[in-house]
PDB file of C-alpha atoms in Angstrom:
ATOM      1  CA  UNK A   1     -24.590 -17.289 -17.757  1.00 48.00           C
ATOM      2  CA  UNK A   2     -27.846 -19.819 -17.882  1.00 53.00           C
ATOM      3  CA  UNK A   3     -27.402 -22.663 -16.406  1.00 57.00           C
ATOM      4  CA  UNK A   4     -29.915 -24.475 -17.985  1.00 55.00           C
ATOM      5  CA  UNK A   5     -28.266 -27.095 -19.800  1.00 57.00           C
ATOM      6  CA  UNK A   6     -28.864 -30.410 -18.123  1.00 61.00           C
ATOM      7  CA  UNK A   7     -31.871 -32.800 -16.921  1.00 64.00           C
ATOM      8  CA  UNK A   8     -31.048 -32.289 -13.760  1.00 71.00           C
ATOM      9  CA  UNK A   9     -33.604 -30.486 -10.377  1.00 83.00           C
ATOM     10  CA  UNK A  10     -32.606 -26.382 -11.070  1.00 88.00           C
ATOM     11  CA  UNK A  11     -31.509 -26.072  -7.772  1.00 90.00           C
ATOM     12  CA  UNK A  12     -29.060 -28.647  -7.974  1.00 92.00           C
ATOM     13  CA  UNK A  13     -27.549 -26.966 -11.152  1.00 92.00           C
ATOM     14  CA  UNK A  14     -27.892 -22.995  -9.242  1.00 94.00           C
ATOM     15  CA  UNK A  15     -26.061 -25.049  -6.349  1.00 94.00           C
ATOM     16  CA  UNK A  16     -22.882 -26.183  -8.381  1.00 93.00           C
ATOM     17  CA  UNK A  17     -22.793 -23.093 -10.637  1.00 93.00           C
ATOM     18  CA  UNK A  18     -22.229 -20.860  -7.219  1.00 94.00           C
ATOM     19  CA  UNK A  19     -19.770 -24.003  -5.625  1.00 92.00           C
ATOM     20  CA  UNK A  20     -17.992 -23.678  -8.948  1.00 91.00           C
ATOM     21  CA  UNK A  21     -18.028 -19.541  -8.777  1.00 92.00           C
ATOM     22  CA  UNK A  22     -16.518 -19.491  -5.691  1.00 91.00           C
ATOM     23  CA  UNK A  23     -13.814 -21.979  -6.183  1.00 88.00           C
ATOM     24  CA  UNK A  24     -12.782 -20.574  -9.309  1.00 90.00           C
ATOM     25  CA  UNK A  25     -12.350 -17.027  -7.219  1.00 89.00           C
ATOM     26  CA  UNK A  26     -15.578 -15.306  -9.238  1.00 92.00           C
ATOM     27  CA  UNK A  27     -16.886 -14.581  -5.528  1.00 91.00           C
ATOM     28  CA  UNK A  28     -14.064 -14.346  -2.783  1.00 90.00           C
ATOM     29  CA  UNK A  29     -14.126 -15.618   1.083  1.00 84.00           C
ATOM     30  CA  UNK A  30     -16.590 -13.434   2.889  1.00 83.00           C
ATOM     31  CA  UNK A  31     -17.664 -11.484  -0.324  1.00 90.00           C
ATOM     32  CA  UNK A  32     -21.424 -10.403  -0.730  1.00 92.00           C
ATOM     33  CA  UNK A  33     -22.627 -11.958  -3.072  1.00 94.00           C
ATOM     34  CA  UNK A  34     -25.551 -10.583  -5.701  1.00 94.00           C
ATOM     35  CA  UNK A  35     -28.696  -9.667  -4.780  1.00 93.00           C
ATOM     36  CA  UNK A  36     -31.441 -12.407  -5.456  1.00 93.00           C
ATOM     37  CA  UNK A  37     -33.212 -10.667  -7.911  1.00 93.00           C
ATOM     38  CA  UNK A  38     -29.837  -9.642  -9.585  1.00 93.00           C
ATOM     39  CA  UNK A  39     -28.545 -13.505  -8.973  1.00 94.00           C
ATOM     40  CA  UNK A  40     -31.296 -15.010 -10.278  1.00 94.00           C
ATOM     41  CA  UNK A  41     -31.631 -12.833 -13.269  1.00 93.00           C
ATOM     42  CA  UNK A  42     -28.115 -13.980 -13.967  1.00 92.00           C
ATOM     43  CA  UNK A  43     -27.849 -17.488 -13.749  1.00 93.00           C
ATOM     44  CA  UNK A  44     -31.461 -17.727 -15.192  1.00 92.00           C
ATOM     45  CA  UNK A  45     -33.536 -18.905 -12.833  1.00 93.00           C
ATOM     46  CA  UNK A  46     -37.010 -18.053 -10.429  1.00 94.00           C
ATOM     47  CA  UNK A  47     -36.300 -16.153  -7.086  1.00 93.00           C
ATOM     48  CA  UNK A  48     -37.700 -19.423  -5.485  1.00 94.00           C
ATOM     49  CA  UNK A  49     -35.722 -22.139  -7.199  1.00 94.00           C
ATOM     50  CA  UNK A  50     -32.521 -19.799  -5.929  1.00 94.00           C
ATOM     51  CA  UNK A  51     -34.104 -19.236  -2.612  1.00 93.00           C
ATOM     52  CA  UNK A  52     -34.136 -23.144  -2.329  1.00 94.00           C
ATOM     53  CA  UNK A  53     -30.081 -23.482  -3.951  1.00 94.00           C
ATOM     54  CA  UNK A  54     -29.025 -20.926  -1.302  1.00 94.00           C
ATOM     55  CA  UNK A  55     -31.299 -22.660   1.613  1.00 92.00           C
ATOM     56  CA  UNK A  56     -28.560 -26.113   0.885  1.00 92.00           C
ATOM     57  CA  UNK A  57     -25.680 -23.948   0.814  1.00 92.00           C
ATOM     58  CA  UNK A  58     -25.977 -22.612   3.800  1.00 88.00           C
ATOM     59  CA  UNK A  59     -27.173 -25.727   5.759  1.00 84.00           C
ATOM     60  CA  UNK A  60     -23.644 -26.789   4.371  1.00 81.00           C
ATOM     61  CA  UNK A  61     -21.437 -23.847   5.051  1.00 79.00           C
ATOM     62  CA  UNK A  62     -20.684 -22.543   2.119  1.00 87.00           C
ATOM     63  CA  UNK A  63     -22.284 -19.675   2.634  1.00 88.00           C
ATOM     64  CA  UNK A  64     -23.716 -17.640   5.376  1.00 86.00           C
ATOM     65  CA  UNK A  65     -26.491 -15.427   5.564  1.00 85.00           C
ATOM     66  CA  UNK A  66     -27.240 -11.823   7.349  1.00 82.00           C
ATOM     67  CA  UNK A  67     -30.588 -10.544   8.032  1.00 80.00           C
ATOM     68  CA  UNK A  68     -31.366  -7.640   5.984  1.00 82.00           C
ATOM     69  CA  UNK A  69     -27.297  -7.086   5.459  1.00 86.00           C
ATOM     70  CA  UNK A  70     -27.024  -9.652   2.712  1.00 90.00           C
ATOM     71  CA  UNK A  71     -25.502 -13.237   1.826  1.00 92.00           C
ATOM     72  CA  UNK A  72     -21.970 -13.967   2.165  1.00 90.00           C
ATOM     73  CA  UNK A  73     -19.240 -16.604   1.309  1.00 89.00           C
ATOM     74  CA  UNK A  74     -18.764 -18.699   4.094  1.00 83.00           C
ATOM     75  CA  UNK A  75     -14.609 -18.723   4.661  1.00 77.00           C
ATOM     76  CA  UNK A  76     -12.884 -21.970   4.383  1.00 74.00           C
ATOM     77  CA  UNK A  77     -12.004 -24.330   7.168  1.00 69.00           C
ATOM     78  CA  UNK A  78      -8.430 -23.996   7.260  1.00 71.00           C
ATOM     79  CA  UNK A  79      -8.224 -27.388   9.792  1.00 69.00           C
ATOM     80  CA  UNK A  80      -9.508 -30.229   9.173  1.00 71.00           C
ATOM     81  CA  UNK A  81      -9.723 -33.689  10.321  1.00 69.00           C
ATOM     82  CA  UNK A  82     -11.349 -37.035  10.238  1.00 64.00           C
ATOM     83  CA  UNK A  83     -13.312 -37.363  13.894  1.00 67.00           C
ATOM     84  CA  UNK A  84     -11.729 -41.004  13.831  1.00 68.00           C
ATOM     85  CA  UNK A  85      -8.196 -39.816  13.962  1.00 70.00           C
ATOM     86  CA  UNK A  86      -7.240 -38.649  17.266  1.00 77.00           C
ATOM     87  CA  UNK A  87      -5.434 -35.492  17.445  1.00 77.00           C
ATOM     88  CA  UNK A  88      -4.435 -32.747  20.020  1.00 80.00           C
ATOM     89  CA  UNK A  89      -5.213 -29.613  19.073  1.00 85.00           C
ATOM     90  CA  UNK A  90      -1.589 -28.636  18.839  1.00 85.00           C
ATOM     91  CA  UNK A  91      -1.232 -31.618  16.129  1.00 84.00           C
ATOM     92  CA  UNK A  92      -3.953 -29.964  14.043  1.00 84.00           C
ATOM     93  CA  UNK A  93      -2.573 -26.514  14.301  1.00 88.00           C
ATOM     94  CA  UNK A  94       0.746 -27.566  13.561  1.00 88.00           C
ATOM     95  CA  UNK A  95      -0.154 -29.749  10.640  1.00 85.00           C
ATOM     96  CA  UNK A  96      -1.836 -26.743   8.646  1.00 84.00           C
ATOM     97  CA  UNK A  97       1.216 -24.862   8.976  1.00 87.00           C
ATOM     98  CA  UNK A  98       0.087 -22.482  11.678  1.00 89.00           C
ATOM     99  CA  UNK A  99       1.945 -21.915  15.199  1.00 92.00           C
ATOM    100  CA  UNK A 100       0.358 -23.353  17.946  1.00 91.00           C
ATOM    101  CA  UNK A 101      -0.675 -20.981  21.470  1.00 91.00           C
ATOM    102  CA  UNK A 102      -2.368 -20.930  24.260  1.00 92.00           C
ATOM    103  CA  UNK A 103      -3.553 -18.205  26.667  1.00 93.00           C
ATOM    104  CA  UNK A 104      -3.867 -19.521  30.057  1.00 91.00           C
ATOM    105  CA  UNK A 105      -6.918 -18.493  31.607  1.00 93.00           C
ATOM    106  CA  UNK A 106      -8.024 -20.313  34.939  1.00 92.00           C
ATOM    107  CA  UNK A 107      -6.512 -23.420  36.968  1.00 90.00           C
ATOM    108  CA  UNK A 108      -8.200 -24.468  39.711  1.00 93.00           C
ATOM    109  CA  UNK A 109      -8.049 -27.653  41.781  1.00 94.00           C
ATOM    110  CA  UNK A 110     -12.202 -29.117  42.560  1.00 94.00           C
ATOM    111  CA  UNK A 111     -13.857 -31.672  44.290  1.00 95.00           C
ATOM    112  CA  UNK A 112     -15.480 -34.266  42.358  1.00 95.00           C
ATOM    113  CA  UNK A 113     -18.811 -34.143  41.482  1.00 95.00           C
ATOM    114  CA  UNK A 114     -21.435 -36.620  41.260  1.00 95.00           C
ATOM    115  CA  UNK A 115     -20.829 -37.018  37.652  1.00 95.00           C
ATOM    116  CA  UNK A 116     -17.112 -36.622  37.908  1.00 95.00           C
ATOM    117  CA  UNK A 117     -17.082 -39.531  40.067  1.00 96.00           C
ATOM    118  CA  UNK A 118     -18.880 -41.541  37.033  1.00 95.00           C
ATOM    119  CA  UNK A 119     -17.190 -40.734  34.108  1.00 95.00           C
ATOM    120  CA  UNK A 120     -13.678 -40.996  35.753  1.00 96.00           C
ATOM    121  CA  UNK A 121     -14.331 -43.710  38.071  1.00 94.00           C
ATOM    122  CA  UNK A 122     -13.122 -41.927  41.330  1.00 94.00           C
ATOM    123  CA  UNK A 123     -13.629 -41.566  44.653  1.00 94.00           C
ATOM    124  CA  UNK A 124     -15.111 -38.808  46.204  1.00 94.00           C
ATOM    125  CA  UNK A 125     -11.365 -38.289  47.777  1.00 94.00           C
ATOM    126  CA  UNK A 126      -9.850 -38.080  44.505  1.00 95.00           C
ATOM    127  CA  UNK A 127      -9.464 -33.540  42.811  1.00 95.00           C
ATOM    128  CA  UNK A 128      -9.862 -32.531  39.948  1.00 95.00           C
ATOM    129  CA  UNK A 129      -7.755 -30.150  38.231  1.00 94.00           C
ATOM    130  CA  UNK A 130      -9.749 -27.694  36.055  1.00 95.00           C
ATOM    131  CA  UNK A 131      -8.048 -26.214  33.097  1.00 93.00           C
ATOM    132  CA  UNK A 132      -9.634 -23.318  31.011  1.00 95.00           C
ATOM    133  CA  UNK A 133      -7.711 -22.192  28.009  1.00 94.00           C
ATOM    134  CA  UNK A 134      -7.928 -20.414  24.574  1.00 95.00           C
ATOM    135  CA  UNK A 135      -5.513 -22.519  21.936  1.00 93.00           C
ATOM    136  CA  UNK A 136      -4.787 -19.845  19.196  1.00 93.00           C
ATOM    137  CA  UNK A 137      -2.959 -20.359  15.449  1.00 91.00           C
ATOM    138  CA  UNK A 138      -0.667 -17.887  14.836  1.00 92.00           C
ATOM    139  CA  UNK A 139      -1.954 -15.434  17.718  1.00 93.00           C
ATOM    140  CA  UNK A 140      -5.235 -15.851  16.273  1.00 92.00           C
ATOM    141  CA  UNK A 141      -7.755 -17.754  18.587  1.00 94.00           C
ATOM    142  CA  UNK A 142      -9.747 -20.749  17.370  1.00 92.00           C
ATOM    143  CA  UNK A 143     -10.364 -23.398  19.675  1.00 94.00           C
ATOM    144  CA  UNK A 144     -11.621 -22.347  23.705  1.00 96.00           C
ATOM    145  CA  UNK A 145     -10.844 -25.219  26.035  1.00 95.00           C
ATOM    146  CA  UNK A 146     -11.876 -26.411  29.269  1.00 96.00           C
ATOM    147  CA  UNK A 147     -10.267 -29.811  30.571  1.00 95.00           C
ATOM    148  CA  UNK A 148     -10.510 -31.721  33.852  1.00 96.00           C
ATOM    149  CA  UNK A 149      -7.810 -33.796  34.700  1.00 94.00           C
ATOM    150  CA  UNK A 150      -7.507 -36.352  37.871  1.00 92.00           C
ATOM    151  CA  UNK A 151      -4.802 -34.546  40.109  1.00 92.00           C
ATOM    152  CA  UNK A 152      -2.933 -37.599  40.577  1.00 91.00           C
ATOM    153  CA  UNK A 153      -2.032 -38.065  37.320  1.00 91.00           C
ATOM    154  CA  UNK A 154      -0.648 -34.364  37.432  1.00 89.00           C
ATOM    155  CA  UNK A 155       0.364 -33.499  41.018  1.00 84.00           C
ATOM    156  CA  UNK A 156       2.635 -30.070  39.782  1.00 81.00           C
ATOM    157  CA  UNK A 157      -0.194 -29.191  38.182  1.00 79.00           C
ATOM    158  CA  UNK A 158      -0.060 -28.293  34.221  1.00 78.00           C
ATOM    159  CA  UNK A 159       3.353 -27.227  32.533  1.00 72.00           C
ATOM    160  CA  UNK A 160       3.054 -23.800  30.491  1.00 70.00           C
ATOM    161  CA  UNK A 161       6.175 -24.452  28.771  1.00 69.00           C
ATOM    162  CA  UNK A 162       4.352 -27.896  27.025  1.00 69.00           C
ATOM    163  CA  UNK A 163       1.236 -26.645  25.485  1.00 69.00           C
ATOM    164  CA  UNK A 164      -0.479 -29.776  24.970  1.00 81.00           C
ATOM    165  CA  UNK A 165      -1.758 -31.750  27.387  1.00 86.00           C
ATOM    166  CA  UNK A 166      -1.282 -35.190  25.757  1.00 87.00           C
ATOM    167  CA  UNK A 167       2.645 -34.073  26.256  1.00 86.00           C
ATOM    168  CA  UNK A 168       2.052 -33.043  30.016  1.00 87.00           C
ATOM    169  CA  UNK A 169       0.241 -36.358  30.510  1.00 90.00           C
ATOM    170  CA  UNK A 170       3.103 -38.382  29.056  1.00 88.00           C
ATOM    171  CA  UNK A 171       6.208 -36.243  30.524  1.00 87.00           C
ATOM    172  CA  UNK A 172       5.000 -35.895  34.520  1.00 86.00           C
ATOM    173  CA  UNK A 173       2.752 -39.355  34.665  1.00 87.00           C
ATOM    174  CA  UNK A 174       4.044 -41.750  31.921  1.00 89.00           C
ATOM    175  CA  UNK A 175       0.581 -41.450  30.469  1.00 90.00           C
ATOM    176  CA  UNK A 176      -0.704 -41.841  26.812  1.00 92.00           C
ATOM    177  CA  UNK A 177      -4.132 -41.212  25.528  1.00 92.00           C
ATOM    178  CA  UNK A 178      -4.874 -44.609  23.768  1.00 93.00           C
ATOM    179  CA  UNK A 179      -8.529 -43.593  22.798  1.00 93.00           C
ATOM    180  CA  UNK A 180     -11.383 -41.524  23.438  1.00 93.00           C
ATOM    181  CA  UNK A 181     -15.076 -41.406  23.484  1.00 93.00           C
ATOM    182  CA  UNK A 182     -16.592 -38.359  21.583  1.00 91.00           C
ATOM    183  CA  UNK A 183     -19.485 -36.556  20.983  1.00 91.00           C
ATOM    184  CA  UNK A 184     -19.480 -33.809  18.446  1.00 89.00           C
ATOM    185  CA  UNK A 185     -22.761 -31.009  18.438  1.00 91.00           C
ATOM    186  CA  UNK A 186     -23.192 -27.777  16.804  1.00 88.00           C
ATOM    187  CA  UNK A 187     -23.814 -24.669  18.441  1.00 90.00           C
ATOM    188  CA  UNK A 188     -24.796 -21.347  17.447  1.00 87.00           C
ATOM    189  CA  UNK A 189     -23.658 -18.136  19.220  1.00 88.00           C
ATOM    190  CA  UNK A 190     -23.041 -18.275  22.842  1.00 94.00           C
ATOM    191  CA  UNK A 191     -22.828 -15.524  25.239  1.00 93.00           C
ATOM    192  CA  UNK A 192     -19.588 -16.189  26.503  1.00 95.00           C
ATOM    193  CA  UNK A 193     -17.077 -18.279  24.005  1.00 96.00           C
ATOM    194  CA  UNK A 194     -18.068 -16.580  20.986  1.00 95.00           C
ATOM    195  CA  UNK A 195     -16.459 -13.183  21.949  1.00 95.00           C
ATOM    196  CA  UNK A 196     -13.580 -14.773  23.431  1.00 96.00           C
ATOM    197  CA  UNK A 197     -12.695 -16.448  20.014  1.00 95.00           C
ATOM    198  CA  UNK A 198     -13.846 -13.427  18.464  1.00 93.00           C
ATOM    199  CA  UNK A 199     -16.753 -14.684  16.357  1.00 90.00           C
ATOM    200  CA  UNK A 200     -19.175 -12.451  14.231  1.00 83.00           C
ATOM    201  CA  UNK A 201     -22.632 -13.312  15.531  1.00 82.00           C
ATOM    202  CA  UNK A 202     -23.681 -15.726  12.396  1.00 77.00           C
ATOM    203  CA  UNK A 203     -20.318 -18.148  13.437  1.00 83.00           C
ATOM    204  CA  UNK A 204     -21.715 -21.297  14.866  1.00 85.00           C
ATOM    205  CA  UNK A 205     -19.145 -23.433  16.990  1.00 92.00           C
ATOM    206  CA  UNK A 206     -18.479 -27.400  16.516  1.00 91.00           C
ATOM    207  CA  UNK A 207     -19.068 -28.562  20.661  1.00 94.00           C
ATOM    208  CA  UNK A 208     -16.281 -31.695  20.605  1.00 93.00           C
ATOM    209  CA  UNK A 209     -16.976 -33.578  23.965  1.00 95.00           C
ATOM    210  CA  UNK A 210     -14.435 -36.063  24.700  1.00 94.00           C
ATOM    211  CA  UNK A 211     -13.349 -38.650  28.022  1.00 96.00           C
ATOM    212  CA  UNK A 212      -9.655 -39.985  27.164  1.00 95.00           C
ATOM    213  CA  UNK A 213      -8.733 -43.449  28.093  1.00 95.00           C
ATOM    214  CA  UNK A 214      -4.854 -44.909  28.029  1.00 93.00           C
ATOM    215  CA  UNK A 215      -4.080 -48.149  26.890  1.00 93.00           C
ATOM    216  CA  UNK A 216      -5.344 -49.866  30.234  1.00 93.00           C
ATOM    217  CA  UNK A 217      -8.960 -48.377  29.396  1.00 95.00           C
ATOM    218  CA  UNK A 218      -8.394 -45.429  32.888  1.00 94.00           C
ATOM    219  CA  UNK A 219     -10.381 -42.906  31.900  1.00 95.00           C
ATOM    220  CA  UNK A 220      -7.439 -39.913  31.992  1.00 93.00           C
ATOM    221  CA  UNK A 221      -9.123 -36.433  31.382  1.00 93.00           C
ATOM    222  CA  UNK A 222     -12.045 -35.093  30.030  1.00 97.00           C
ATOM    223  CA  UNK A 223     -12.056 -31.889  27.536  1.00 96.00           C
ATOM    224  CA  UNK A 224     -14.799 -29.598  26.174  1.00 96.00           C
ATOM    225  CA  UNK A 225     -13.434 -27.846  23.012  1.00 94.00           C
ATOM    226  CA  UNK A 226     -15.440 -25.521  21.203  1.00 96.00           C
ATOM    227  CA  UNK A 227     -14.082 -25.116  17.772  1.00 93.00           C
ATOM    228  CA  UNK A 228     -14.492 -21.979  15.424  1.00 90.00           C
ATOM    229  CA  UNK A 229     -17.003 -23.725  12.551  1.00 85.00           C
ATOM    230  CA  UNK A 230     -15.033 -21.309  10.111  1.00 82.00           C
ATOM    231  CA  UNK A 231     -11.664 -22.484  11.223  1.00 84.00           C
ATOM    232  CA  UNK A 232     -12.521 -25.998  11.599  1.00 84.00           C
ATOM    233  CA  UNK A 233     -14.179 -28.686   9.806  1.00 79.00           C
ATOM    234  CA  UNK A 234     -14.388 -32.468  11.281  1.00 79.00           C
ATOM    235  CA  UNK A 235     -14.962 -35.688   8.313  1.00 72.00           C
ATOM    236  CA  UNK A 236     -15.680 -39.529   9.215  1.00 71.00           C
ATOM    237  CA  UNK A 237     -14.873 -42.036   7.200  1.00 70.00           C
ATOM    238  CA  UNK A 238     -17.815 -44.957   7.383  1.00 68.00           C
ATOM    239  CA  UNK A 239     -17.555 -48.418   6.191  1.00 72.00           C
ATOM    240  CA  UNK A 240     -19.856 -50.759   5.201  1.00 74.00           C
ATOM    241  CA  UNK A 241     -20.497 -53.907   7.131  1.00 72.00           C
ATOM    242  CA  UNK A 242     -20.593 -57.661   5.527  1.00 70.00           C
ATOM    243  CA  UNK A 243     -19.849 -56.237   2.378  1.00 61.00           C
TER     244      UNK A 243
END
């Protein structure tokens, strides 16, 4: 099981050999895997140059480690989607073959705030209606929402029946999202969202801030979503300029 048989950094070989372990189904989603004294004996290498393989696994996912409990294979996003496509959440669900939900859980109309009144362009006259959801894939929750919409662009408020809000915007307004501005961060466990999507502590959560704009460039609404980092996984495709 040596894996010495190129030119190539050890650690670069220790990483592929375990890629190419788990996707041939030698180690399973969320199995433990080998000690590192057992793991390195095996694939023939120091403690140190594994130490350094698993260190770039984990920075990308594909595995997770436990304080003294043990390392673990990191389960597979089961959405994905390129940050340049935009999608509703329902889209995404639907699109892997899941069922779309939601569990209403607050819906309250605000005054603006200071910075409400700057990223929608609005008046101090003009509510807010503040929407706080969980969107779920087959009962299972993976996404917690909170959206802020300008009331007048939703004066009966949000319909329960239509669980996406790009088709409430277009049924009771005759608005469609054109575009958005987004910011994506990670974030590791936090005290409140993490137990409401039911994380284990090691999860981390993808933060996808995002102000919506229809065709006319109106800023419409403005979501937080955090996303499950085990249930979701978010690609960009860059191009090269002058090339």
């Amino acid at each position: 099981m040596s894996i010495k048989s190129d030119n190539r950094h050890l650690y670069l070989q220790v990483i592929d050999r375990i890629k190419h372990d788990i996707e041939t189904g030698v180690y399973k989603e969320k199995q433990k895997l080998p000690s590192e004294f057992e793991l390195a004996k095996q694939l023939g290498v120091s403690r140190a140059t594994l130490r350094e393989a698993l260190r770039v696994l984990e920075e990308e996912n594909v595995i997770i480690r436990r304080h003294g409990v043990g390392t673990f294979v990191n389960s597979r996003p089961l959405f994905t989607s390129g940050i340049e496509q935009l999608n509703s959440v329902t889209d995404m669900i639907r699109q892997a073959g899941r069922k779309p939900g939601t569990i209403f859980l607050s819906s309250s109309v605000q005054e603006p705030t200071e910075e409400d009144m700057r990223k929608f362009q609005c008046s101090a006259d003009d509510d807010i209606l503040l929407i706080e959801r969980v969107r779920t894939a087959d009962g299972e929750p993976v996404v917690y929402c909170i959206d802020k919409i300008l009331c007048k662009y939703l004066p009966k408020g949000i319909s329960y029946e239509q669980e996406s809000l790009f088709e409430n915007l277009h049924n009771q307004a005759n608005r469609d999202i054109a575009y958005a501005v987004a910011r994506i961060e990670p974030l590791g466990y936090h005290e409140k969202v993490s137990p409401i999507l039911q994380c284990e502590p090691e999860t981390a959560l993808l933060v996808l801030k995002q102000m919506h704009f229809d065709k006319n460039d109106e800023p419409i609404f403005y979501s937080i979503n955090y996303f499950r980092s085990d249930k979701f996984s978010f690609h960009v495709l860059r191009k090269r300029i002058n090339f």
